[in-house]
mmCIF file of C-alpha atoms in Angstrom:
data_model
loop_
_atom_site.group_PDB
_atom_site.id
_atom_site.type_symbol
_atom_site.label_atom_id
_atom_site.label_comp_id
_atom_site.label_asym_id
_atom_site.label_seq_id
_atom_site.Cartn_x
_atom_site.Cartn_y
_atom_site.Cartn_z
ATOM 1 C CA UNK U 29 11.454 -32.558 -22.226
ATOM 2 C CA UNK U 30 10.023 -30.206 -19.506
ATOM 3 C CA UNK U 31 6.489 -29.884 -19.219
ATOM 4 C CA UNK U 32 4.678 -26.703 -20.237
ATOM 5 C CA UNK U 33 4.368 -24.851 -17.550
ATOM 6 C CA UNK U 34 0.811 -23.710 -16.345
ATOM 7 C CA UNK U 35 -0.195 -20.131 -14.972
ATOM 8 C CA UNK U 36 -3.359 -19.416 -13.786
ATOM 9 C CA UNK U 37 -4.764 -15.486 -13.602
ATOM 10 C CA UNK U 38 -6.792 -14.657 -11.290
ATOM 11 C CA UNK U 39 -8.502 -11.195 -10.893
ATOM 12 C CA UNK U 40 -11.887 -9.942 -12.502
ATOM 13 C CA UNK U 41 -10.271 -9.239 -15.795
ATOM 14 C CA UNK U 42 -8.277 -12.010 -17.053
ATOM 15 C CA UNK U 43 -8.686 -11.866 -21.181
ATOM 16 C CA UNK U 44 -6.454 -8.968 -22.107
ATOM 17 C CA UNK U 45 -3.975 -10.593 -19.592
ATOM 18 C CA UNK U 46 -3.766 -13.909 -21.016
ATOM 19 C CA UNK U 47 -3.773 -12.465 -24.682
ATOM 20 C CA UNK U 48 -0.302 -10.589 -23.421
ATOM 21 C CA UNK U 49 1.045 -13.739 -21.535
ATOM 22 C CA UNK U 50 0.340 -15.986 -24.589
ATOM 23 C CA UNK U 51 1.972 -13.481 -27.089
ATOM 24 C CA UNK U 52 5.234 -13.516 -24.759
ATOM 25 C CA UNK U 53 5.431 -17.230 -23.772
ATOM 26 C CA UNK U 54 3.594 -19.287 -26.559
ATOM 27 C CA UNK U 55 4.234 -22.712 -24.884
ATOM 28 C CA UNK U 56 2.840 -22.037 -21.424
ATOM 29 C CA UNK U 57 -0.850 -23.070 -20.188
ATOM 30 C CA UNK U 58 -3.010 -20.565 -19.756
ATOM 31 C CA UNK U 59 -5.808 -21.143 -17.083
ATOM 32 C CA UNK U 60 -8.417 -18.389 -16.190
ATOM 33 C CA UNK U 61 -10.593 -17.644 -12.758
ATOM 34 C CA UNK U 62 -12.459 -14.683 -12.683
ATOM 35 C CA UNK U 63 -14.275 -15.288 -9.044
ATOM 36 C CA UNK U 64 -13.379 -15.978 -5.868
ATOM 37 C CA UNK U 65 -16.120 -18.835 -5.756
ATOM 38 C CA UNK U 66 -14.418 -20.782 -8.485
ATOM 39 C CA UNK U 67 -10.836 -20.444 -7.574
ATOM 40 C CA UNK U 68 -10.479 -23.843 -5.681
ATOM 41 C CA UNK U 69 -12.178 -25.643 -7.840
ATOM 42 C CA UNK U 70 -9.979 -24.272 -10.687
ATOM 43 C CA UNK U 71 -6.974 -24.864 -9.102
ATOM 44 C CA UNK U 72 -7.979 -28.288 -8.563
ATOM 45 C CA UNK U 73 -8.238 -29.333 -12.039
ATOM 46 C CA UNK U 74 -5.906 -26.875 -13.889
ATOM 47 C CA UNK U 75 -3.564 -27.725 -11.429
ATOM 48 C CA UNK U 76 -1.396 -24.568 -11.931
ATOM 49 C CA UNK U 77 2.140 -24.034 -11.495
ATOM 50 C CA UNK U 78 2.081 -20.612 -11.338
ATOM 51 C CA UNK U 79 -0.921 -18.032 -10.159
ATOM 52 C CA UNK U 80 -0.718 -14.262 -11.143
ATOM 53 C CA UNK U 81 -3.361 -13.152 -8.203
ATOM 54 C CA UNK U 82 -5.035 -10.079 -7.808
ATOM 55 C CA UNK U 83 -7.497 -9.262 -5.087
ATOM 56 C CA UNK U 84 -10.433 -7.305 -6.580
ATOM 57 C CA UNK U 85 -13.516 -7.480 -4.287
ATOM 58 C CA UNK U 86 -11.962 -6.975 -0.985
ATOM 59 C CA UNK U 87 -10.650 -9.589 1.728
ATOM 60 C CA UNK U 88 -14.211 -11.189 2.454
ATOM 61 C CA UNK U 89 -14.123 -14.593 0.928
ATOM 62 C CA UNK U 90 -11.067 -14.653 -0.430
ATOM 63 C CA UNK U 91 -9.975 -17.958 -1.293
ATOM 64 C CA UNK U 92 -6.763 -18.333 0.680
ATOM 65 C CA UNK U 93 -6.799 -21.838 1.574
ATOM 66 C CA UNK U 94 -6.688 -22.833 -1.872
ATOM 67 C CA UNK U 95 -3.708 -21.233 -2.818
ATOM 68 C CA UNK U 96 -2.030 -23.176 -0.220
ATOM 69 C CA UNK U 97 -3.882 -26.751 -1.120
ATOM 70 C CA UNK U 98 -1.969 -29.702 -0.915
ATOM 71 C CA UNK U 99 -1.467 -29.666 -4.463
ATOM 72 C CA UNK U 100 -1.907 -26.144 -4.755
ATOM 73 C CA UNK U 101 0.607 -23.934 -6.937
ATOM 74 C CA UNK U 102 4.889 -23.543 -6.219
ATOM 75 C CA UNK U 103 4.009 -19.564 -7.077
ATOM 76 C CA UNK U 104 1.749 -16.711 -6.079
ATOM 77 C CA UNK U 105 2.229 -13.917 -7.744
ATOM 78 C CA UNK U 106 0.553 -10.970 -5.937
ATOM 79 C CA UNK U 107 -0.379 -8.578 -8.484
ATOM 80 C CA UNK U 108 -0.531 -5.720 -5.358
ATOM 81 C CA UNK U 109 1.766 -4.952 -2.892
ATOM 82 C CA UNK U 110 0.403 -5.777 0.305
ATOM 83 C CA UNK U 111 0.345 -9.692 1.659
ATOM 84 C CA UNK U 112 -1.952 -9.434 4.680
ATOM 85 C CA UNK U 113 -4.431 -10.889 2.862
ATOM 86 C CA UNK U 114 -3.054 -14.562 2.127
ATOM 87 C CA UNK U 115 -1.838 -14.827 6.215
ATOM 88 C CA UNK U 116 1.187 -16.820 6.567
ATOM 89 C CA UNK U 117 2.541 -19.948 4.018
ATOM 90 C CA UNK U 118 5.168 -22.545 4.523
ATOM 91 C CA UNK U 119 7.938 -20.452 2.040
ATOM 92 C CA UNK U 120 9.561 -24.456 1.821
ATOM 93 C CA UNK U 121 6.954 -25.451 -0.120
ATOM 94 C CA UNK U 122 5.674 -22.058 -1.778
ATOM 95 C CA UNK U 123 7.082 -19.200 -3.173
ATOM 96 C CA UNK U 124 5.303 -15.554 -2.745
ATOM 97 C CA UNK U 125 6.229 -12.416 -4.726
ATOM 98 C CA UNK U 126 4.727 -8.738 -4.691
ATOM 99 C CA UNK U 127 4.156 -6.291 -7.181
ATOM 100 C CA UNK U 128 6.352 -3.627 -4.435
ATOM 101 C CA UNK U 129 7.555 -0.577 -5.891
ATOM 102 C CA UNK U 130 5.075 -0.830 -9.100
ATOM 103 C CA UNK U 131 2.626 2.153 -7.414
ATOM 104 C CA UNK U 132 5.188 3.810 -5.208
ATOM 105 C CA UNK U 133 5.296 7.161 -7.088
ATOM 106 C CA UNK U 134 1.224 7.333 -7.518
ATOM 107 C CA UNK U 135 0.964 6.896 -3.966
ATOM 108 C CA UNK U 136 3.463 9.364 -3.393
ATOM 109 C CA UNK U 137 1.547 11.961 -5.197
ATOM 110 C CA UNK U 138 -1.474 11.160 -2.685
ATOM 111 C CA UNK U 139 0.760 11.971 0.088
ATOM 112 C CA UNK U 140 2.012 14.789 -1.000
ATOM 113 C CA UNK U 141 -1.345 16.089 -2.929
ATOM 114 C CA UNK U 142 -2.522 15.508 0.957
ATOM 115 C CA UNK U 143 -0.051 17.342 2.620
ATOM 116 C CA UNK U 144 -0.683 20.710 -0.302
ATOM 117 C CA UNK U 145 -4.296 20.521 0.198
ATOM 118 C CA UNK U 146 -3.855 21.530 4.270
ATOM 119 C CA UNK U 147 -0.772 23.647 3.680
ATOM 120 C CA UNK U 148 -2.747 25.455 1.207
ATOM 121 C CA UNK U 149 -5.807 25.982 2.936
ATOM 122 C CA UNK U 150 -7.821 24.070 0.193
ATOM 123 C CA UNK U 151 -10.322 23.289 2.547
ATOM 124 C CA UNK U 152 -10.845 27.306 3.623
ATOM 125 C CA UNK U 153 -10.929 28.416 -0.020
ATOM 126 C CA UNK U 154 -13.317 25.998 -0.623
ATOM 127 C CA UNK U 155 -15.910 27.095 1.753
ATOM 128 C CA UNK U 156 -15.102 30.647 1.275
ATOM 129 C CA UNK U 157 -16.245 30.044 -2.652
ATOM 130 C CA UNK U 158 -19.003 28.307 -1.436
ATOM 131 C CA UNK U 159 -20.227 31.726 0.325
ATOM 132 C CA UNK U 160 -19.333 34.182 -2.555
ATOM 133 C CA UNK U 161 -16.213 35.688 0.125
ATOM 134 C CA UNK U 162 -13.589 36.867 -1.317
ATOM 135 C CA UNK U 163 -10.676 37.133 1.342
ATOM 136 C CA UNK U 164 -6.849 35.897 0.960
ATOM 137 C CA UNK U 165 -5.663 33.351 3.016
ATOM 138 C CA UNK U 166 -2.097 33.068 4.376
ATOM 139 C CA UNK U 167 -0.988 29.894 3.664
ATOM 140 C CA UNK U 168 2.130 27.386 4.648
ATOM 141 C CA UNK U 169 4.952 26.422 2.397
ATOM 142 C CA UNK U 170 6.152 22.839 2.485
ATOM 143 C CA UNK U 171 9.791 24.577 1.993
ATOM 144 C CA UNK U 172 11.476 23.705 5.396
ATOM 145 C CA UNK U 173 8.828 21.955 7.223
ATOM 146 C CA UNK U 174 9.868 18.450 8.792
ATOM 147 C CA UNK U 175 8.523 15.269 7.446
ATOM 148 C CA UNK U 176 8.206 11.840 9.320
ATOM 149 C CA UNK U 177 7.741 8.759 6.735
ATOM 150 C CA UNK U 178 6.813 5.443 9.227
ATOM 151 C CA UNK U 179 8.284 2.780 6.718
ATOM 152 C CA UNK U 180 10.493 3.347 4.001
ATOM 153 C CA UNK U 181 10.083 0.391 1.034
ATOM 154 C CA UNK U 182 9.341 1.444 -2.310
ATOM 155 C CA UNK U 183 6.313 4.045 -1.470
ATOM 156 C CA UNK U 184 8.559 5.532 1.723
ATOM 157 C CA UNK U 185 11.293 6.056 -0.595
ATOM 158 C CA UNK U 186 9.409 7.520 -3.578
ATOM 159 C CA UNK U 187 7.312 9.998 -0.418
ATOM 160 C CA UNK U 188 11.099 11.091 0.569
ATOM 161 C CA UNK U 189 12.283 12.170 -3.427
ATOM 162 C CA UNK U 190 9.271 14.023 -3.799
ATOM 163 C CA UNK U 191 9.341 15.630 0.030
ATOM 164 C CA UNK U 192 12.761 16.573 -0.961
ATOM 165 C CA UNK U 193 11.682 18.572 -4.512
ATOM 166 C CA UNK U 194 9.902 20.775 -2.025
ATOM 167 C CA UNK U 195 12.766 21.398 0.219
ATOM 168 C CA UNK U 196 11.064 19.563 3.093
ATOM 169 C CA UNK U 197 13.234 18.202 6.012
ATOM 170 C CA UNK U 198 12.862 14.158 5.512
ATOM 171 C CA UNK U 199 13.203 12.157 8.658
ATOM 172 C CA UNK U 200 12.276 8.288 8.665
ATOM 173 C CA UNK U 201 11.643 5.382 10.886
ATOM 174 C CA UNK U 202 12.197 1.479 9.441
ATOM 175 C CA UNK U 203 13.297 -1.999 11.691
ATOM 176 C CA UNK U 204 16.812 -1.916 10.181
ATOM 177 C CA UNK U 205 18.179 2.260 10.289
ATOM 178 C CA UNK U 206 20.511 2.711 6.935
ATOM 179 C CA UNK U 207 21.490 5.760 4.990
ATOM 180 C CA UNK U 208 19.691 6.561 1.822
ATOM 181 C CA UNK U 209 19.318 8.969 -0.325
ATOM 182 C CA UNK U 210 16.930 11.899 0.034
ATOM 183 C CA UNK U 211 16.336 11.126 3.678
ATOM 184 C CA UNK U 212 18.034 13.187 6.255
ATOM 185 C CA UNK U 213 18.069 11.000 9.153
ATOM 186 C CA UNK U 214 16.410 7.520 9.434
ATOM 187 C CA UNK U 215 15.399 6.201 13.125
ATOM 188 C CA UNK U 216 15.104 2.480 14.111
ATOM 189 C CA UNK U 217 11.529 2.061 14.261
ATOM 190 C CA UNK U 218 11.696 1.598 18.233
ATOM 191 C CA UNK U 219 12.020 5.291 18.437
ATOM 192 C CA UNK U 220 8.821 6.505 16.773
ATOM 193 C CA UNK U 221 8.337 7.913 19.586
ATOM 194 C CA UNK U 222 11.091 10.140 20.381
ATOM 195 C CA UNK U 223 11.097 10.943 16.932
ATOM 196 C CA UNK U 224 7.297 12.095 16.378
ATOM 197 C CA UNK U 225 7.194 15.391 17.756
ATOM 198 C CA UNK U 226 9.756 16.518 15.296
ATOM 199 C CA UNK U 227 7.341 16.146 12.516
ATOM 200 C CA UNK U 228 4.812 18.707 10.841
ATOM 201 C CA UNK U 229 3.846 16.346 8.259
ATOM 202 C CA UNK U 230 2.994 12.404 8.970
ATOM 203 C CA UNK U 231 3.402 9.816 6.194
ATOM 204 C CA UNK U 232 2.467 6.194 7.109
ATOM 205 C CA UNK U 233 3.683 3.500 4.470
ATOM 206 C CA UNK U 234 4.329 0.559 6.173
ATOM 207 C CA UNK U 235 3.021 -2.764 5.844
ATOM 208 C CA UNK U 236 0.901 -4.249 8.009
ATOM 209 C CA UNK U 237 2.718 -7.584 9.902
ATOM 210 C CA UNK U 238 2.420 -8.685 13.516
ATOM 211 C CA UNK U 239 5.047 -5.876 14.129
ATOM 212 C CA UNK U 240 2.798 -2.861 12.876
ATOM 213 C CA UNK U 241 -0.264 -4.034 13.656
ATOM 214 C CA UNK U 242 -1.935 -1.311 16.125
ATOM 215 C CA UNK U 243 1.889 0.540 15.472
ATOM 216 C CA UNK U 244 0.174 4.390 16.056
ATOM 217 C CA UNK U 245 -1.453 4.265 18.825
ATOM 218 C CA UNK U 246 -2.706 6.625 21.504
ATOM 219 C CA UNK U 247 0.713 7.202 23.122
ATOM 220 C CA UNK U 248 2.444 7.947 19.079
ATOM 221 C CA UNK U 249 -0.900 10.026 18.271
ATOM 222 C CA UNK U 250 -0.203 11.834 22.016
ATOM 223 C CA UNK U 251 3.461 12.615 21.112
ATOM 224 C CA UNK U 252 2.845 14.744 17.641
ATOM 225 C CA UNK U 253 2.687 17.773 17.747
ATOM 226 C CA UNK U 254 -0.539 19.804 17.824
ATOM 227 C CA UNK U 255 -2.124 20.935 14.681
ATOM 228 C CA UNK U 256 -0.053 18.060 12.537
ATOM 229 C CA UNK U 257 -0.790 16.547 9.023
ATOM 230 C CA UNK U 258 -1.663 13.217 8.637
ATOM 231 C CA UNK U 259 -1.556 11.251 5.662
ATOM 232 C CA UNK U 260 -1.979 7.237 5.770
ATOM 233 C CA UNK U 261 -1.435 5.285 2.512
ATOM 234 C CA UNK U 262 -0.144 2.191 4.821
ATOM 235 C CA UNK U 263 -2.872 -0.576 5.580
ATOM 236 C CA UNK U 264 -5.554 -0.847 8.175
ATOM 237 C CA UNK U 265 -4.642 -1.996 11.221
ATOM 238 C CA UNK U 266 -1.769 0.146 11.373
ATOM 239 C CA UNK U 267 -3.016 3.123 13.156
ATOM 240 C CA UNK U 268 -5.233 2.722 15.923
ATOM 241 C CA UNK U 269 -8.752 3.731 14.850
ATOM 242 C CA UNK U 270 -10.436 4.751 17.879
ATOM 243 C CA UNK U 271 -7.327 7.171 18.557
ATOM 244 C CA UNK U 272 -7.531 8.249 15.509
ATOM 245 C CA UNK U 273 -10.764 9.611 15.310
ATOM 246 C CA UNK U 274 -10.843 10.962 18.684
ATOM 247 C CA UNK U 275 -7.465 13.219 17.589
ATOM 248 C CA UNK U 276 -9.150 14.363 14.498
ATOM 249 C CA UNK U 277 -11.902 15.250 16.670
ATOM 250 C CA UNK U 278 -10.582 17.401 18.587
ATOM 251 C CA UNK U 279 -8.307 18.953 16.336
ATOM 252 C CA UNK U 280 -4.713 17.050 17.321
ATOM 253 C CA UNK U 281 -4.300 16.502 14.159
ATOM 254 C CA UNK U 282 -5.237 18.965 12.175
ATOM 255 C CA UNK U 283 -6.121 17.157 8.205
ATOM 256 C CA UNK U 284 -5.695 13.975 6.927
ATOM 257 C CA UNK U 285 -5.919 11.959 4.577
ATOM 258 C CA UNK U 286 -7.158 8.251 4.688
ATOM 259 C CA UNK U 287 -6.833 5.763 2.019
ATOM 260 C CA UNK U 288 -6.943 2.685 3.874
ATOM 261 C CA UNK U 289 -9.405 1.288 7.131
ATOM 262 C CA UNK U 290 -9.102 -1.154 9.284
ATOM 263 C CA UNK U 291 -12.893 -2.756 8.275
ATOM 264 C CA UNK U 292 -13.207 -2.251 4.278
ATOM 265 C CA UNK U 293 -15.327 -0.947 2.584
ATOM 266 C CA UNK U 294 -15.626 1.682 5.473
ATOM 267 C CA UNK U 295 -18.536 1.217 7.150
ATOM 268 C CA UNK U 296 -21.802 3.559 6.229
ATOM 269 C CA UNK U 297 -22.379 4.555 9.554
ATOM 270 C CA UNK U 298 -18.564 4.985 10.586
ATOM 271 C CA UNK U 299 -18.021 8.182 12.466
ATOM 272 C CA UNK U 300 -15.059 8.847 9.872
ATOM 273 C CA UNK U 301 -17.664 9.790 7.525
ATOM 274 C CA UNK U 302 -18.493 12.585 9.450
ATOM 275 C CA UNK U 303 -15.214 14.154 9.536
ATOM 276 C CA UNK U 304 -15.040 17.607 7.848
ATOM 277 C CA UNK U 305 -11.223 17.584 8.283
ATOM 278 C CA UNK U 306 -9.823 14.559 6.191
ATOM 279 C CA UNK U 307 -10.223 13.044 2.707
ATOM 280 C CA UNK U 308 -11.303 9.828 2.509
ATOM 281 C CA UNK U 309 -10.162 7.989 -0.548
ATOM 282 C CA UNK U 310 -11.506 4.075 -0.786
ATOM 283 C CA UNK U 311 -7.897 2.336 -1.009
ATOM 284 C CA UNK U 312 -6.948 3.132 -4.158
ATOM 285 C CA UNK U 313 -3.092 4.924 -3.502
ATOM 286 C CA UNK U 314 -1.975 2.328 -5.605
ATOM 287 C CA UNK U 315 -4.526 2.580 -8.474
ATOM 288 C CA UNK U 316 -3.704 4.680 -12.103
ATOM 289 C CA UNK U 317 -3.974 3.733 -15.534
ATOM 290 C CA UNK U 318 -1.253 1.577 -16.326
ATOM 291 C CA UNK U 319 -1.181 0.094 -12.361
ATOM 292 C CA UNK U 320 -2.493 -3.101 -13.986
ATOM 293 C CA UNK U 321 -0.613 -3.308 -16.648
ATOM 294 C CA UNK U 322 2.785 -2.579 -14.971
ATOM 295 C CA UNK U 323 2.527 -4.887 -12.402
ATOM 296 C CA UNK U 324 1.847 -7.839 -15.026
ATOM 297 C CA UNK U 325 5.109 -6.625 -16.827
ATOM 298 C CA UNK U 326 6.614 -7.013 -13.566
ATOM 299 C CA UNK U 327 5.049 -10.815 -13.351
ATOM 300 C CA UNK U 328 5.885 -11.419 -16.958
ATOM 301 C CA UNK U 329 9.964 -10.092 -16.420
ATOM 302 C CA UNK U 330 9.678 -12.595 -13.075
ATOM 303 C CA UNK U 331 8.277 -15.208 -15.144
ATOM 304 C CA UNK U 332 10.597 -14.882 -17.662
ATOM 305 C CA UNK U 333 13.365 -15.853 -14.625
ATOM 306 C CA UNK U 334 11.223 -18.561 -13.363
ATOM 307 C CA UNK U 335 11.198 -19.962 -17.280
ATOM 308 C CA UNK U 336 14.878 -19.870 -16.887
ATOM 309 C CA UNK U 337 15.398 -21.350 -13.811
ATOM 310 C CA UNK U 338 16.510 -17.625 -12.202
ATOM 311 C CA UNK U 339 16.226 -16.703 -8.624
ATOM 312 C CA UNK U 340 12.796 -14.340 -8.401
ATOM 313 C CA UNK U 341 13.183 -11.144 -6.995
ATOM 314 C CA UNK U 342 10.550 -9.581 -4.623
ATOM 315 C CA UNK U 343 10.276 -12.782 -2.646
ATOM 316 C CA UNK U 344 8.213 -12.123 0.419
ATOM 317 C CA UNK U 345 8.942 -13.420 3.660
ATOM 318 C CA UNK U 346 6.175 -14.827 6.135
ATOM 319 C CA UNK U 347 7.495 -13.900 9.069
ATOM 320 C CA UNK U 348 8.106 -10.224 8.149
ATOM 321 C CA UNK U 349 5.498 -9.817 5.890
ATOM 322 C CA UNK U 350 7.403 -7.914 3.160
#
């Protein structure tokens, strides 16, 4: 008879979690780590098959090397997207999944509540209230204005459906160019920058891999076009802060609006702070009020194929980091 298997869950709120896994899979072991201090310790006597993993308190001390023990578990299941944060595995002796696709339209909303809040003048009728004036702005429709999405998974994709309800233009940029729907022409990612100074509007949702890492630059910043829209839901480490900065500065780029940095939580004295022309918003795209719960349905519908001996699906690769 097969053993039981044994999951371990692993974020800062594990009860309600475990209540739902029990309730779906009565036979299976049921281990619980609320810390980052305990986790090897846990692993090392619950000896998990399985751990559902969720990072809540940033990337300092996060536990990586035990997920990868010896002995550790045959499955991580990121409860988030993003795998930055666990480096690279031997996929031979460990399997990784993501949550992809579970927060793709809430972090298309951000992007495009972003791009409305320049386009609209937000900002201007904002300090105008502030000063009791009462003067009409002239404002820009989204209607045929050009968008550039850098990366198109799950979030890319959602950005380009909801681009499209406003009768943008939808141009993309991903390693491997393929038609798809809702995008009107999709670049291999080696042309960013023949492509960039198409664009009125900026969305970055890539993930961040050897291959992205420092991907917008000085020379990508250099080739948009003056007075453009930025709005970065990727990961830090993607865009070049220093260039950043200095473009929103000097006006280069007109607004954006930042939701992840390459040192997190930013900095108190970071210069971004400062910044009367972006939103800052402390990674949390991804976050809404059944985030948590649907990416443990995804988990508990991969489970339910691991159970079964069924391939997984959203099996990330360690080389390309998605």
């Amino acid at each position: 008879m097969r053993k039981p298997t044994k999951v371990l869950l692993h974020n800062d709120r594990t009860h309600d979690l475990a209540d739902k896994l029990k309730e779906r899979f009565p036979t299976i072991e049921i281990g619980e780590c609320n810390t980052y201090e305990n986790l090897p310790d846990v692993i090392a006597t619950f000896e998990p098959d399985v751990v559902y993993a969720i990072r809540f308190a940033g990337s300092d001390g996060y536990p990586v090397a035990a997920f990868f023990a010896e002995n550790g578990p045959r499955w991580i299941a990121n409860g988030g997207a993003g795998t930055d944060h666990l480096g690279t595995w031997d996929p031979k002796r460990t399997t990784v999944t993501n949550a992809a696709g579970v927060a793709a339209d809430m972090m298309a909303e951000y992007v495009l509540g972003c791009f409305l809040h320049f386009s609209l003048d937000v900002p201007g009728l904002q300090a105008d209230k502030a000063a009791s004036i009462w003067r009409p702005r002239f404002v820009t429709p989204l209607k045929g204005k050009t968008i550039l999405i850098v990366g198109l998974g799950h979030t890319g994709r959602s950005i380009a459906a909801h681009a499209k309800a406003f009768g943008m233009t939808v141009l993309g940029t991903r390693m491997r160019p393929t038609k798809m729907d809702n995008i009107d022409q999709v670049y291999p990612s080696v042309q960013l920058l023949d492509v960039l100074p198409q664009a009125d509007f900026v969305a970055v949702s890539t993930p961040l891999t050897d291959q992205t890492r420092g991907l917008i630059g000085q020379n990508e910043i250099g080739a948009m076009k003056s007075g453009v829209i930025l709005a970065d839901v990727s990961r830090g480490g993607v865009i070049d802060p220093s260039a950043l900065l200095s473009a929103l500065q000097s006006g280069k780029i007109a607004g954006a609006w930042l939701d992840v940095f390459e040192t997190e939580p930013l900095p108190s004295d970071s210069p971004f702070w400062d910044l009367n022309n972006i939103i800052l918003s402390p990674h949390c795209s991804a976050v809404h009020d059944q985030w948590e719960q649907d990416s443990f349905d995804l988990f508990l519908d991969n489970l339910q194929n691991w159970e079964n001996d069924d391939p997984l699906f959203n099996i990330v690769d360690p080389n390309r980091g998605y």
